[in-house]
Amino acid sequence: MDTQNLISIQQFCTHYNVPKTFINALKDYDLIEIIIIKEEHYIHLTQINEVEKMMRLHYDLDINFAGIDAIYNLLKQVDALKQEINTLHNKLRFYEDL
C-alpha cells in the first residue's frame, strides 16, 4: 500500500512531542483510524487537524478521553443537523420559487 498520504505515528509523536499512548488511546475510543503497513503504524494526513484539536482538548483543557469522545460525537451530530437544515432550506426555497 502507498504511504504517500500517511504519516507514521512515530514521526507524528516526535514532531508534536506527544506519547504514543495518546494516539493509542484515541484509537481505542475510535476517534482516529490507525493504518498498519508492514508492522508500521500510520495515520492519514486528513486526520492531523482533528488529532491536533484533540491534543489541545486533552493537554490544554485537561479533558479526558471519554470527554473528548463525547465532544466529538456531539460535534458530529451538530454537523449532521446543519447539513439537514441546509437541505431543508434548499427544498423550501425551491417551493417558494414556484
JSON list of C-alpha atoms in Angstrom, two decimals:
[
{"chain": "A", "resi": 1, "resn": "MET", "atom": "CA", "xyz": [0.00, 0.00, 0.00]},
{"chain": "A", "resi": 2, "resn": "ASP", "atom": "CA", "xyz": [1.13, 3.53, -0.78]},
{"chain": "A", "resi": 3, "resn": "THR", "atom": "CA", "xyz": [2.16, 5.60, 2.24]},
{"chain": "A", "resi": 4, "resn": "GLN", "atom": "CA", "xyz": [2.09, 8.90, 0.36]},
{"chain": "A", "resi": 5, "resn": "ASN", "atom": "CA", "xyz": [-0.94, 10.31, 2.25]},
{"chain": "A", "resi": 6, "resn": "LEU", "atom": "CA", "xyz": [0.06, 8.77, 5.57]},
{"chain": "A", "resi": 7, "resn": "ILE", "atom": "CA", "xyz": [2.31, 9.86, 8.40]},
{"chain": "A", "resi": 8, "resn": "SER", "atom": "CA", "xyz": [3.93, 7.40, 10.73]},
{"chain": "A", "resi": 9, "resn": "ILE", "atom": "CA", "xyz": [2.83, 7.60, 14.32]},
{"chain": "A", "resi": 10, "resn": "GLN", "atom": "CA", "xyz": [6.47, 7.65, 15.41]},
{"chain": "A", "resi": 11, "resn": "GLN", "atom": "CA", "xyz": [7.15, 10.70, 13.25]},
{"chain": "A", "resi": 12, "resn": "PHE", "atom": "CA", "xyz": [3.93, 12.39, 14.37]},
{"chain": "A", "resi": 13, "resn": "CYS", "atom": "CA", "xyz": [4.66, 11.83, 18.06]},
{"chain": "A", "resi": 14, "resn": "THR", "atom": "CA", "xyz": [8.21, 13.09, 17.68]},
{"chain": "A", "resi": 15, "resn": "HIS", "atom": "CA", "xyz": [7.10, 16.22, 15.84]},
{"chain": "A", "resi": 16, "resn": "TYR", "atom": "CA", "xyz": [4.29, 17.08, 18.27]},
{"chain": "A", "resi": 17, "resn": "ASN", "atom": "CA", "xyz": [6.09, 15.78, 21.36]},
{"chain": "A", "resi": 18, "resn": "VAL", "atom": "CA", "xyz": [3.22, 13.52, 22.45]},
{"chain": "A", "resi": 19, "resn": "PRO", "atom": "CA", "xyz": [3.48, 9.94, 23.69]},
{"chain": "A", "resi": 20, "resn": "LYS", "atom": "CA", "xyz": [2.34, 7.05, 21.52]},
{"chain": "A", "resi": 21, "resn": "THR", "atom": "CA", "xyz": [-0.08, 6.13, 24.29]},
{"chain": "A", "resi": 22, "resn": "PHE", "atom": "CA", "xyz": [-2.06, 9.28, 23.44]},
{"chain": "A", "resi": 23, "resn": "ILE", "atom": "CA", "xyz": [-2.53, 8.12, 19.86]},
{"chain": "A", "resi": 24, "resn": "ASN", "atom": "CA", "xyz": [-3.36, 4.59, 21.01]},
{"chain": "A", "resi": 25, "resn": "ALA", "atom": "CA", "xyz": [-5.98, 5.96, 23.40]},
{"chain": "A", "resi": 26, "resn": "LEU", "atom": "CA", "xyz": [-7.58, 7.94, 20.57]},
{"chain": "A", "resi": 27, "resn": "LYS", "atom": "CA", "xyz": [-7.70, 4.73, 18.55]},
{"chain": "A", "resi": 28, "resn": "ASP", "atom": "CA", "xyz": [-9.21, 2.81, 21.48]},
{"chain": "A", "resi": 29, "resn": "TYR", "atom": "CA", "xyz": [-12.05, 5.35, 21.58]},
{"chain": "A", "resi": 30, "resn": "ASP", "atom": "CA", "xyz": [-12.43, 5.07, 17.76]},
{"chain": "A", "resi": 31, "resn": "LEU", "atom": "CA", "xyz": [-11.62, 8.76, 17.36]},
{"chain": "A", "resi": 32, "resn": "ILE", "atom": "CA", "xyz": [-8.94, 8.06, 14.76]},
{"chain": "A", "resi": 33, "resn": "GLU", "atom": "CA", "xyz": [-8.05, 5.25, 12.41]},
{"chain": "A", "resi": 34, "resn": "ILE", "atom": "CA", "xyz": [-4.61, 3.69, 12.54]},
{"chain": "A", "resi": 35, "resn": "ILE", "atom": "CA", "xyz": [-3.36, 2.04, 9.38]},
{"chain": "A", "resi": 36, "resn": "ILE", "atom": "CA", "xyz": [-0.79, -0.73, 9.72]},
{"chain": "A", "resi": 37, "resn": "ILE", "atom": "CA", "xyz": [1.58, -1.41, 6.83]},
{"chain": "A", "resi": 38, "resn": "LYS", "atom": "CA", "xyz": [4.46, -3.81, 7.27]},
{"chain": "A", "resi": 39, "resn": "GLU", "atom": "CA", "xyz": [4.21, -3.58, 11.06]},
{"chain": "A", "resi": 40, "resn": "GLU", "atom": "CA", "xyz": [4.50, 0.23, 10.94]},
{"chain": "A", "resi": 41, "resn": "HIS", "atom": "CA", "xyz": [1.58, 2.29, 12.28]},
{"chain": "A", "resi": 42, "resn": "TYR", "atom": "CA", "xyz": [0.29, 5.31, 10.34]},
{"chain": "A", "resi": 43, "resn": "ILE", "atom": "CA", "xyz": [-2.47, 7.88, 10.49]},
{"chain": "A", "resi": 44, "resn": "HIS", "atom": "CA", "xyz": [-3.95, 9.53, 7.44]},
{"chain": "A", "resi": 45, "resn": "LEU", "atom": "CA", "xyz": [-2.90, 13.12, 6.75]},
{"chain": "A", "resi": 46, "resn": "THR", "atom": "CA", "xyz": [-6.55, 14.20, 6.74]},
{"chain": "A", "resi": 47, "resn": "GLN", "atom": "CA", "xyz": [-6.77, 13.28, 10.43]},
{"chain": "A", "resi": 48, "resn": "ILE", "atom": "CA", "xyz": [-3.92, 15.52, 11.57]},
{"chain": "A", "resi": 49, "resn": "ASN", "atom": "CA", "xyz": [-6.13, 18.58, 12.15]},
{"chain": "A", "resi": 50, "resn": "GLU", "atom": "CA", "xyz": [-8.55, 16.51, 14.22]},
{"chain": "A", "resi": 51, "resn": "VAL", "atom": "CA", "xyz": [-5.73, 14.98, 16.26]},
{"chain": "A", "resi": 52, "resn": "GLU", "atom": "CA", "xyz": [-4.31, 18.47, 16.90]},
{"chain": "A", "resi": 53, "resn": "LYS", "atom": "CA", "xyz": [-7.72, 19.60, 18.20]},
{"chain": "A", "resi": 54, "resn": "MET", "atom": "CA", "xyz": [-7.92, 16.53, 20.42]},
{"chain": "A", "resi": 55, "resn": "MET", "atom": "CA", "xyz": [-4.42, 17.26, 21.73]},
{"chain": "A", "resi": 56, "resn": "ARG", "atom": "CA", "xyz": [-5.48, 20.79, 22.70]},
{"chain": "A", "resi": 57, "resn": "LEU", "atom": "CA", "xyz": [-8.62, 19.48, 24.40]},
{"chain": "A", "resi": 58, "resn": "HIS", "atom": "CA", "xyz": [-6.63, 16.90, 26.34]},
{"chain": "A", "resi": 59, "resn": "TYR", "atom": "CA", "xyz": [-3.46, 18.78, 27.22]},
{"chain": "A", "resi": 60, "resn": "ASP", "atom": "CA", "xyz": [-4.61, 22.42, 27.35]},
{"chain": "A", "resi": 61, "resn": "LEU", "atom": "CA", "xyz": [-8.10, 21.94, 28.79]},
{"chain": "A", "resi": 62, "resn": "ASP", "atom": "CA", "xyz": [-7.37, 18.72, 30.69]},
{"chain": "A", "resi": 63, "resn": "ILE", "atom": "CA", "xyz": [-10.32, 16.85, 29.15]},
{"chain": "A", "resi": 64, "resn": "ASN", "atom": "CA", "xyz": [-10.09, 13.08, 29.46]},
{"chain": "A", "resi": 65, "resn": "PHE", "atom": "CA", "xyz": [-10.58, 10.70, 26.53]},
{"chain": "A", "resi": 66, "resn": "ALA", "atom": "CA", "xyz": [-14.18, 9.92, 27.42]},
{"chain": "A", "resi": 67, "resn": "GLY", "atom": "CA", "xyz": [-14.87, 13.67, 27.37]},
{"chain": "A", "resi": 68, "resn": "ILE", "atom": "CA", "xyz": [-13.15, 14.07, 24.01]},
{"chain": "A", "resi": 69, "resn": "ASP", "atom": "CA", "xyz": [-15.24, 11.17, 22.68]},
{"chain": "A", "resi": 70, "resn": "ALA", "atom": "CA", "xyz": [-18.43, 12.84, 23.91]},
{"chain": "A", "resi": 71, "resn": "ILE", "atom": "CA", "xyz": [-17.42, 16.21, 22.44]},
{"chain": "A", "resi": 72, "resn": "TYR", "atom": "CA", "xyz": [-16.66, 14.72, 19.03]},
{"chain": "A", "resi": 73, "resn": "ASN", "atom": "CA", "xyz": [-19.91, 12.74, 18.97]},
{"chain": "A", "resi": 74, "resn": "LEU", "atom": "CA", "xyz": [-21.82, 15.94, 19.74]},
{"chain": "A", "resi": 75, "resn": "LEU", "atom": "CA", "xyz": [-19.91, 17.84, 17.06]},
{"chain": "A", "resi": 76, "resn": "LYS", "atom": "CA", "xyz": [-20.80, 15.14, 14.52]},
{"chain": "A", "resi": 77, "resn": "GLN", "atom": "CA", "xyz": [-24.46, 15.48, 15.48]},
{"chain": "A", "resi": 78, "resn": "VAL", "atom": "CA", "xyz": [-24.28, 19.27, 15.12]},
{"chain": "A", "resi": 79, "resn": "ASP", "atom": "CA", "xyz": [-22.71, 18.92, 11.66]},
{"chain": "A", "resi": 80, "resn": "ALA", "atom": "CA", "xyz": [-25.41, 16.43, 10.61]},
{"chain": "A", "resi": 81, "resn": "LEU", "atom": "CA", "xyz": [-28.13, 18.79, 11.84]},
{"chain": "A", "resi": 82, "resn": "LYS", "atom": "CA", "xyz": [-26.55, 21.72, 9.99]},
{"chain": "A", "resi": 83, "resn": "GLN", "atom": "CA", "xyz": [-26.49, 19.67, 6.81]},
{"chain": "A", "resi": 84, "resn": "GLU", "atom": "CA", "xyz": [-30.13, 18.67, 7.30]},
{"chain": "A", "resi": 85, "resn": "ILE", "atom": "CA", "xyz": [-31.12, 22.32, 7.88]},
{"chain": "A", "resi": 86, "resn": "ASN", "atom": "CA", "xyz": [-29.34, 23.34, 4.66]},
{"chain": "A", "resi": 87, "resn": "THR", "atom": "CA", "xyz": [-31.10, 20.59, 2.73]},
{"chain": "A", "resi": 88, "resn": "LEU", "atom": "CA", "xyz": [-34.49, 21.58, 4.11]},
{"chain": "A", "resi": 89, "resn": "HIS", "atom": "CA", "xyz": [-33.76, 25.25, 3.48]},
{"chain": "A", "resi": 90, "resn": "ASN", "atom": "CA", "xyz": [-32.92, 24.49, -0.15]},
{"chain": "A", "resi": 91, "resn": "LYS", "atom": "CA", "xyz": [-36.15, 22.49, -0.56]},
{"chain": "A", "resi": 92, "resn": "LEU", "atom": "CA", "xyz": [-38.13, 25.34, 0.97]},
{"chain": "A", "resi": 93, "resn": "ARG", "atom": "CA", "xyz": [-36.56, 27.84, -1.43]},
{"chain": "A", "resi": 94, "resn": "PHE", "atom": "CA", "xyz": [-37.46, 25.56, -4.33]},
{"chain": "A", "resi": 95, "resn": "TYR", "atom": "CA", "xyz": [-41.14, 25.53, -3.32]},
{"chain": "A", "resi": 96, "resn": "GLU", "atom": "CA", "xyz": [-41.19, 29.24, -2.57]},
{"chain": "A", "resi": 97, "resn": "ASP", "atom": "CA", "xyz": [-39.95, 29.98, -6.09]},
{"chain": "A", "resi": 98, "resn": "LEU", "atom": "CA", "xyz": [-42.82, 28.06, -7.72]}
]
